[in-house]
CSV table of C-alpha atoms in Angstrom, one decimal:
chain,number,residue,atom,x,y,z
A,216,MET,CA,32.4,-16.1,6.3
A,217,THR,CA,30.4,-13.8,8.7
A,218,PHE,CA,30.0,-10.2,7.9
A,219,SER,CA,29.4,-7.3,10.5
A,220,GLU,CA,26.5,-4.8,10.3
A,221,ILE,CA,28.8,-2.1,8.6
A,222,GLU,CA,30.3,-4.7,6.2
A,223,THR,CA,26.8,-6.0,5.3
A,224,LEU,CA,25.8,-2.4,4.4
A,225,ILE,CA,29.0,-1.7,2.3
A,226,ILE,CA,28.4,-5.0,0.3
A,227,ALA,CA,24.7,-4.3,-0.2
A,228,LEU,CA,25.7,-0.8,-1.7
A,229,ILE,CA,28.4,-2.2,-3.9
A,230,VAL,CA,25.8,-4.9,-5.1
A,231,LEU,CA,23.5,-2.1,-5.9
A,232,PHE,CA,25.9,-0.1,-7.7
A,233,ILE,CA,27.1,-3.3,-9.6
A,234,GLY,CA,23.6,-3.8,-10.8
A,235,LYS,CA,23.2,-0.2,-11.8
A,236,GLY,CA,26.4,-0.5,-14.0
A,237,VAL,CA,25.2,-3.8,-15.6
A,238,ARG,CA,21.9,-2.4,-16.3
A,239,ALA,CA,23.4,0.7,-18.0
A,240,GLY,CA,25.9,-1.4,-20.1
A,241,LEU,CA,23.2,-3.9,-21.4
A,242,PRO,CA,20.4,-2.0,-23.2
A,243,TRP,CA,18.1,-5.0,-23.3
A,244,LEU,CA,17.9,-5.0,-19.3
A,245,GLN,CA,16.7,-1.3,-19.7
A,246,ARG,CA,14.1,-2.3,-22.3
A,247,ILE,CA,12.6,-5.1,-20.0
A,248,ASP,CA,12.7,-2.6,-17.0
A,249,LEU,CA,14.4,-4.8,-14.5
A,250,PRO,CA,15.4,-2.7,-11.4
A,251,ASP,CA,19.1,-2.2,-10.6
A,252,ALA,CA,18.6,-3.9,-7.2
A,253,VAL,CA,17.1,-7.1,-8.7
A,254,ILE,CA,19.9,-7.3,-11.1
A,255,GLY,CA,22.7,-6.8,-8.6
A,256,GLY,CA,20.9,-9.1,-6.1
A,257,LEU,CA,20.6,-12.0,-8.6
A,258,LEU,CA,24.4,-11.7,-9.3
A,259,ALA,CA,25.1,-11.8,-5.7
A,260,ALA,CA,22.8,-14.7,-5.1
A,261,VAL,CA,24.4,-16.7,-8.0
A,262,LEU,CA,28.0,-15.9,-6.6
A,263,ALA,CA,26.9,-17.0,-3.1
A,264,LEU,CA,25.4,-20.3,-4.6
A,265,VAL,CA,28.5,-21.0,-6.5
A,266,ALA,CA,30.7,-20.3,-3.5
A,267,ARG,CA,28.7,-22.6,-1.2
A,268,THR,CA,28.3,-25.6,-3.7
A,269,ALA,CA,31.6,-25.5,-5.3
A,270,PHE,CA,34.0,-24.3,-2.5
A,271,GLY,CA,31.9,-25.1,0.7
A,272,ILE,CA,31.9,-21.2,1.6
A,273,GLU,CA,28.8,-19.9,3.1
A,274,PHE,CA,28.3,-16.1,3.7
A,275,THR,CA,26.4,-15.0,6.8
A,276,PHE,CA,25.1,-11.4,6.8
A,277,ALA,CA,24.0,-9.2,9.8
A,278,ARG,CA,20.4,-8.9,10.2
A,279,HIS,CA,19.9,-6.2,13.0
A,280,LEU,CA,20.6,-3.3,10.5
A,281,HIS,CA,18.5,-5.1,7.8
A,282,ASP,CA,15.4,-5.0,10.3
A,283,LEU,CA,16.0,-1.2,11.0
A,284,LEU,CA,16.3,-0.6,7.4
A,285,LEU,CA,12.9,-2.2,6.6
A,286,LEU,CA,11.2,0.0,9.2
A,287,VAL,CA,12.9,3.1,7.6
A,288,PHE,CA,11.6,1.9,4.3
A,289,PHE,CA,8.1,1.3,5.3
A,290,SER,CA,8.1,4.8,7.3
A,291,ALA,CA,9.1,6.5,4.0
A,292,VAL,CA,6.2,5.0,2.4
A,293,GLY,CA,3.9,6.1,5.1
A,294,LEU,CA,5.2,9.6,4.9
A,295,SER,CA,4.5,9.8,1.1
A,296,THR,CA,1.0,8.5,1.6
A,297,LYS,CA,-1.3,11.6,1.3
A,298,LEU,CA,-5.0,11.1,2.2
A,299,SER,CA,-5.7,13.7,-0.3
A,300,ALA,CA,-4.2,11.7,-3.0
A,301,LEU,CA,-6.2,8.6,-1.9
A,302,VAL,CA,-9.4,10.4,-1.9
A,303,ALA,CA,-8.6,11.8,-5.4
A,304,GLY,CA,-8.0,8.0,-6.4
A,305,GLY,CA,-11.7,7.4,-6.5
A,306,ARG,CA,-13.2,4.4,-8.4
A,307,ALA,CA,-9.7,3.2,-9.7
A,308,LEU,CA,-8.2,3.0,-6.2
A,309,LEU,CA,-11.2,1.2,-4.9
A,310,ILE,CA,-11.2,-1.4,-7.6
A,311,LEU,CA,-7.3,-1.9,-7.0
A,312,CYS,CA,-7.8,-2.4,-3.3
A,313,VAL,CA,-10.5,-4.9,-3.9
A,314,VAL,CA,-8.7,-6.9,-6.4
A,315,THR,CA,-5.6,-6.8,-4.1
A,316,VAL,CA,-7.6,-8.0,-1.1
A,317,LEU,CA,-9.1,-10.9,-3.2
A,318,LEU,CA,-5.5,-11.8,-4.5
A,319,ILE,CA,-4.0,-12.0,-1.1
A,320,ALA,CA,-6.9,-14.1,0.1
A,321,LEU,CA,-6.5,-16.5,-2.8
A,322,GLN,CA,-2.7,-16.6,-2.3
A,323,ASN,CA,-3.3,-17.5,1.4
A,324,LEU,CA,-5.8,-20.2,0.7
A,325,LEU,CA,-3.7,-21.9,-2.0
A,326,GLY,CA,-0.5,-21.7,0.2
A,327,ALA,CA,-2.3,-23.3,3.3
A,328,ALA,CA,-3.8,-25.9,1.0
A,329,VAL,CA,-0.4,-27.0,-0.4
A,330,ALA,CA,1.1,-26.9,3.1
A,331,ILE,CA,-1.7,-29.1,4.6
A,332,ALA,CA,-1.5,-31.5,1.5
A,333,TRP,CA,2.2,-32.0,2.3
A,334,GLY,CA,1.7,-32.7,6.0
A,335,LEU,CA,2.8,-29.4,7.2
A,336,HIS,CA,1.5,-26.5,9.4
A,337,PRO,CA,-0.7,-24.3,7.4
A,338,PHE,CA,0.9,-21.3,8.6
A,339,TYR,CA,4.0,-22.4,6.4
A,340,GLY,CA,1.6,-22.0,3.5
A,341,LEU,CA,0.8,-18.4,4.5
A,342,LEU,CA,4.6,-17.6,4.6
A,343,ALA,CA,4.8,-18.8,1.0
A,344,GLY,CA,1.4,-17.3,0.0
A,345,GLY,CA,0.3,-13.7,0.5
A,346,LEU,CA,2.9,-12.7,3.2
A,347,SER,CA,5.6,-13.2,0.6
A,348,PHE,CA,4.0,-12.4,-2.6
A,349,ALA,CA,2.0,-9.3,-1.6
A,350,GLY,CA,3.7,-8.5,1.7
A,351,GLY,CA,7.5,-8.7,0.7
A,352,PRO,CA,10.4,-9.3,3.1
A,353,GLY,CA,9.5,-7.0,6.0
A,354,THR,CA,6.1,-8.6,6.3
A,355,VAL,CA,7.5,-12.2,6.1
A,356,LEU,CA,10.4,-11.8,8.5
A,357,ALA,CA,8.0,-9.9,11.1
A,358,TRP,CA,5.4,-12.7,11.1
A,359,ALA,CA,8.0,-15.5,10.9
A,360,ARG,CA,9.6,-14.4,14.2
A,361,GLU,CA,6.0,-14.5,15.7
A,362,ALA,CA,5.7,-18.0,14.2
A,363,GLU,CA,8.9,-19.1,15.6
A,364,ALA,CA,8.0,-17.8,19.0
A,365,ALA,CA,4.8,-20.0,18.8
A,366,GLY,CA,6.8,-23.1,18.1
A,367,LEU,CA,7.2,-23.2,14.2
A,368,GLU,CA,11.0,-23.7,14.4
A,369,VAL,CA,11.9,-23.2,10.8
A,370,ALA,CA,9.4,-20.4,10.1
A,371,ARG,CA,12.1,-17.8,9.3
A,372,THR,CA,14.0,-20.3,7.1
A,373,VAL,CA,10.9,-21.1,5.1
A,374,GLY,CA,9.8,-17.3,5.0
A,375,ALA,CA,13.3,-16.3,3.7
A,376,GLY,CA,13.1,-18.9,0.8
A,377,ALA,CA,9.6,-17.9,-0.1
A,378,VAL,CA,10.2,-14.2,0.0
A,379,ALA,CA,13.4,-14.7,-2.1
A,380,LEU,CA,11.1,-16.5,-4.8
A,381,ALA,CA,8.6,-14.0,-4.5
A,382,THR,CA,10.9,-11.0,-5.0
A,383,VAL,CA,12.8,-12.4,-7.9
A,384,SER,CA,9.8,-13.8,-9.8
A,385,GLY,CA,7.7,-10.7,-9.2
A,386,ALA,CA,10.6,-8.5,-10.6
A,387,LEU,CA,11.1,-10.7,-13.5
A,388,ILE,CA,7.4,-10.6,-14.3
A,389,ALA,CA,6.1,-7.3,-13.1
A,390,GLY,CA,9.1,-5.1,-14.4
A,391,PRO,CA,8.8,-6.1,-18.1
A,392,LEU,CA,5.0,-6.1,-18.0
A,393,THR,CA,4.7,-2.6,-16.3
A,394,GLY,CA,7.2,-1.2,-18.4
A,395,TYR,CA,5.3,-2.5,-21.6
A,396,LEU,CA,2.1,-0.9,-20.2
A,397,ILE,CA,3.6,2.4,-19.4
A,398,LYS,CA,5.0,2.6,-22.9
A,399,ARG,CA,1.8,1.4,-24.6
A,400,LYS,CA,-0.5,4.0,-22.6
A,401,ASN,CA,2.2,6.7,-22.9
A,402,LEU,CA,2.2,7.3,-19.2
A,403,HIS,CA,4.3,10.0,-17.4
A,404,PRO,CA,4.8,10.8,-13.8
A,405,ALA,CA,3.4,14.1,-12.4
A,406,ALA,CA,5.3,15.6,-9.5
A,407,SER,CA,3.1,16.7,-6.7
A,408,GLU,CA,3.2,20.3,-5.3
A,409,HIS,CA,4.4,18.8,-2.2
A,410,SER,CA,7.2,16.8,-3.8
A,411,ARG,CA,8.5,19.8,-5.4
A,412,LYS,CA,8.6,21.6,-2.2
A,413,LEU,CA,10.3,18.9,-0.1
A,414,PHE,CA,13.1,18.0,-2.5
A,415,SER,CA,13.7,21.5,-4.0
A,416,THR,CA,16.3,21.9,-6.7
A,417,ALA,CA,16.2,25.5,-6.9
A,418,PRO,CA,19.6,27.6,-6.4
A,419,ASP,CA,20.2,28.7,-3.0
A,420,SER,CA,21.6,32.2,-2.1
A,421,SER,CA,25.0,31.2,-3.4
A,422,GLY,CA,23.5,30.3,-6.9
A,423,GLU,CA,24.2,26.7,-6.5
A,424,VAL,CA,21.6,24.1,-6.8
A,425,GLY,CA,21.1,21.8,-3.7
A,426,GLY,CA,22.0,24.3,-1.1
A,427,GLY,CA,20.7,24.6,2.6
A,428,ASN,CA,17.0,24.3,1.7
A,429,SER,CA,17.6,20.9,0.3
A,430,LEU,CA,19.8,19.8,3.3
A,431,THR,CA,17.0,21.2,5.7
A,432,SER,CA,14.4,19.0,3.9
A,433,LEU,CA,16.6,15.9,3.9
A,434,PHE,CA,17.2,16.3,7.6
A,435,ALA,CA,13.5,17.0,8.4
A,436,ALA,CA,12.7,13.8,6.4
A,437,LEU,CA,15.2,11.7,8.2
A,438,LEU,CA,13.8,13.1,11.5
A,439,ALA,CA,10.4,12.2,10.6
A,440,ILE,CA,11.3,8.8,9.5
A,441,PHE,CA,13.2,7.9,12.7
A,442,VAL,CA,10.6,9.4,14.8
A,443,SER,CA,8.1,7.2,13.1
A,444,VAL,CA,10.3,4.2,13.8
A,445,TYR,CA,10.7,5.1,17.5
A,446,LEU,CA,6.9,5.7,18.1
A,447,GLY,CA,6.0,2.6,16.1
A,448,GLU,CA,8.2,0.7,18.4
A,449,LYS,CA,6.6,2.2,21.5
A,450,ILE,CA,3.1,1.2,20.0
A,451,ASN,CA,4.4,-2.4,19.5
A,452,PHE,CA,5.4,-2.6,23.3
A,453,TRP,CA,2.0,-1.4,24.2
A,454,GLY,CA,0.3,-3.7,22.0
A,455,GLY,CA,2.5,-6.7,23.1
A,456,ASP,CA,1.6,-5.8,26.9
A,457,ASN,CA,-2.2,-6.0,25.9
A,458,GLY,CA,-1.9,-9.2,23.9
A,459,MET,CA,-2.0,-7.7,20.4
A,460,VAL,CA,0.6,-8.6,17.9
A,461,LEU,CA,1.8,-5.6,15.9
A,462,PRO,CA,4.7,-6.1,13.7
A,463,GLY,CA,7.0,-3.0,13.2
A,464,PHE,CA,6.1,-2.7,9.5
A,465,VAL,CA,2.5,-1.8,10.5
A,466,SER,CA,3.0,0.5,13.4
A,467,ALA,CA,5.8,2.5,11.9
A,468,PRO,CA,4.1,3.5,8.6
A,469,LEU,CA,0.9,4.3,10.5
A,470,VAL,CA,2.7,6.8,12.6
A,471,ALA,CA,4.4,8.1,9.5
A,472,ILE,CA,1.2,8.6,7.7
A,473,VAL,CA,-0.2,10.6,10.7
A,474,LEU,CA,3.1,12.8,10.7
A,475,GLY,CA,3.2,13.3,7.0
A,476,ASN,CA,-0.4,14.5,6.8
A,477,ALA,CA,-0.3,16.6,9.7
A,478,ALA,CA,2.9,18.3,8.5
A,479,ASP,CA,1.0,19.1,5.4
């Protein structure tokens, strides 16, 4: 069964709301802090597995919209990255960055070593290393395309399997552990002044919450996101013409960081 772009998007949203409903109905899932998307995604994956193994039905989902939404996601991350907040992070942020870089290096070394031990190209080990466990779906798929272009025919398949394992295992481990630490340390989010301005919930002129100002902010954010994706794509073309590989998940958020901080 092959699904079109709009069908894939509809199914993804339905799966998300199913996960939200299951989490709301099972308090123990809330206690271990599993995200709605992970719960819904796991249920959908099990359903797809049963359909394939028991009935010989294989689902094929559209990918073009998936790639675009990944760039939208990374651009949104870039827009929310404030240089002032990075500076304010100080020593704690520096330690986090150092630990992250060391972790990625160790993941890549271990992945490459395992791949070589199995007689495979070491790049397959990178796909199952830091690219999956630290980078996520966008990182893996972007580099897998480059690897296939260079001759590694099953790079995208290996990357998809590795990042699925990384996403599920990461959510099952990180969600409960992070939730435990937040509760133990009694941590609470603090909305920044910028966030309060961008997504205002103050009443509009008609006395209703979420009026014209909120819509204006929403459309402004959408404009900034799609401009970031567009300019990031142009930078990619420029890099490709000059022999430099720049996946979209790198260039689009970089543009978004510039736009977001310039807007402030």
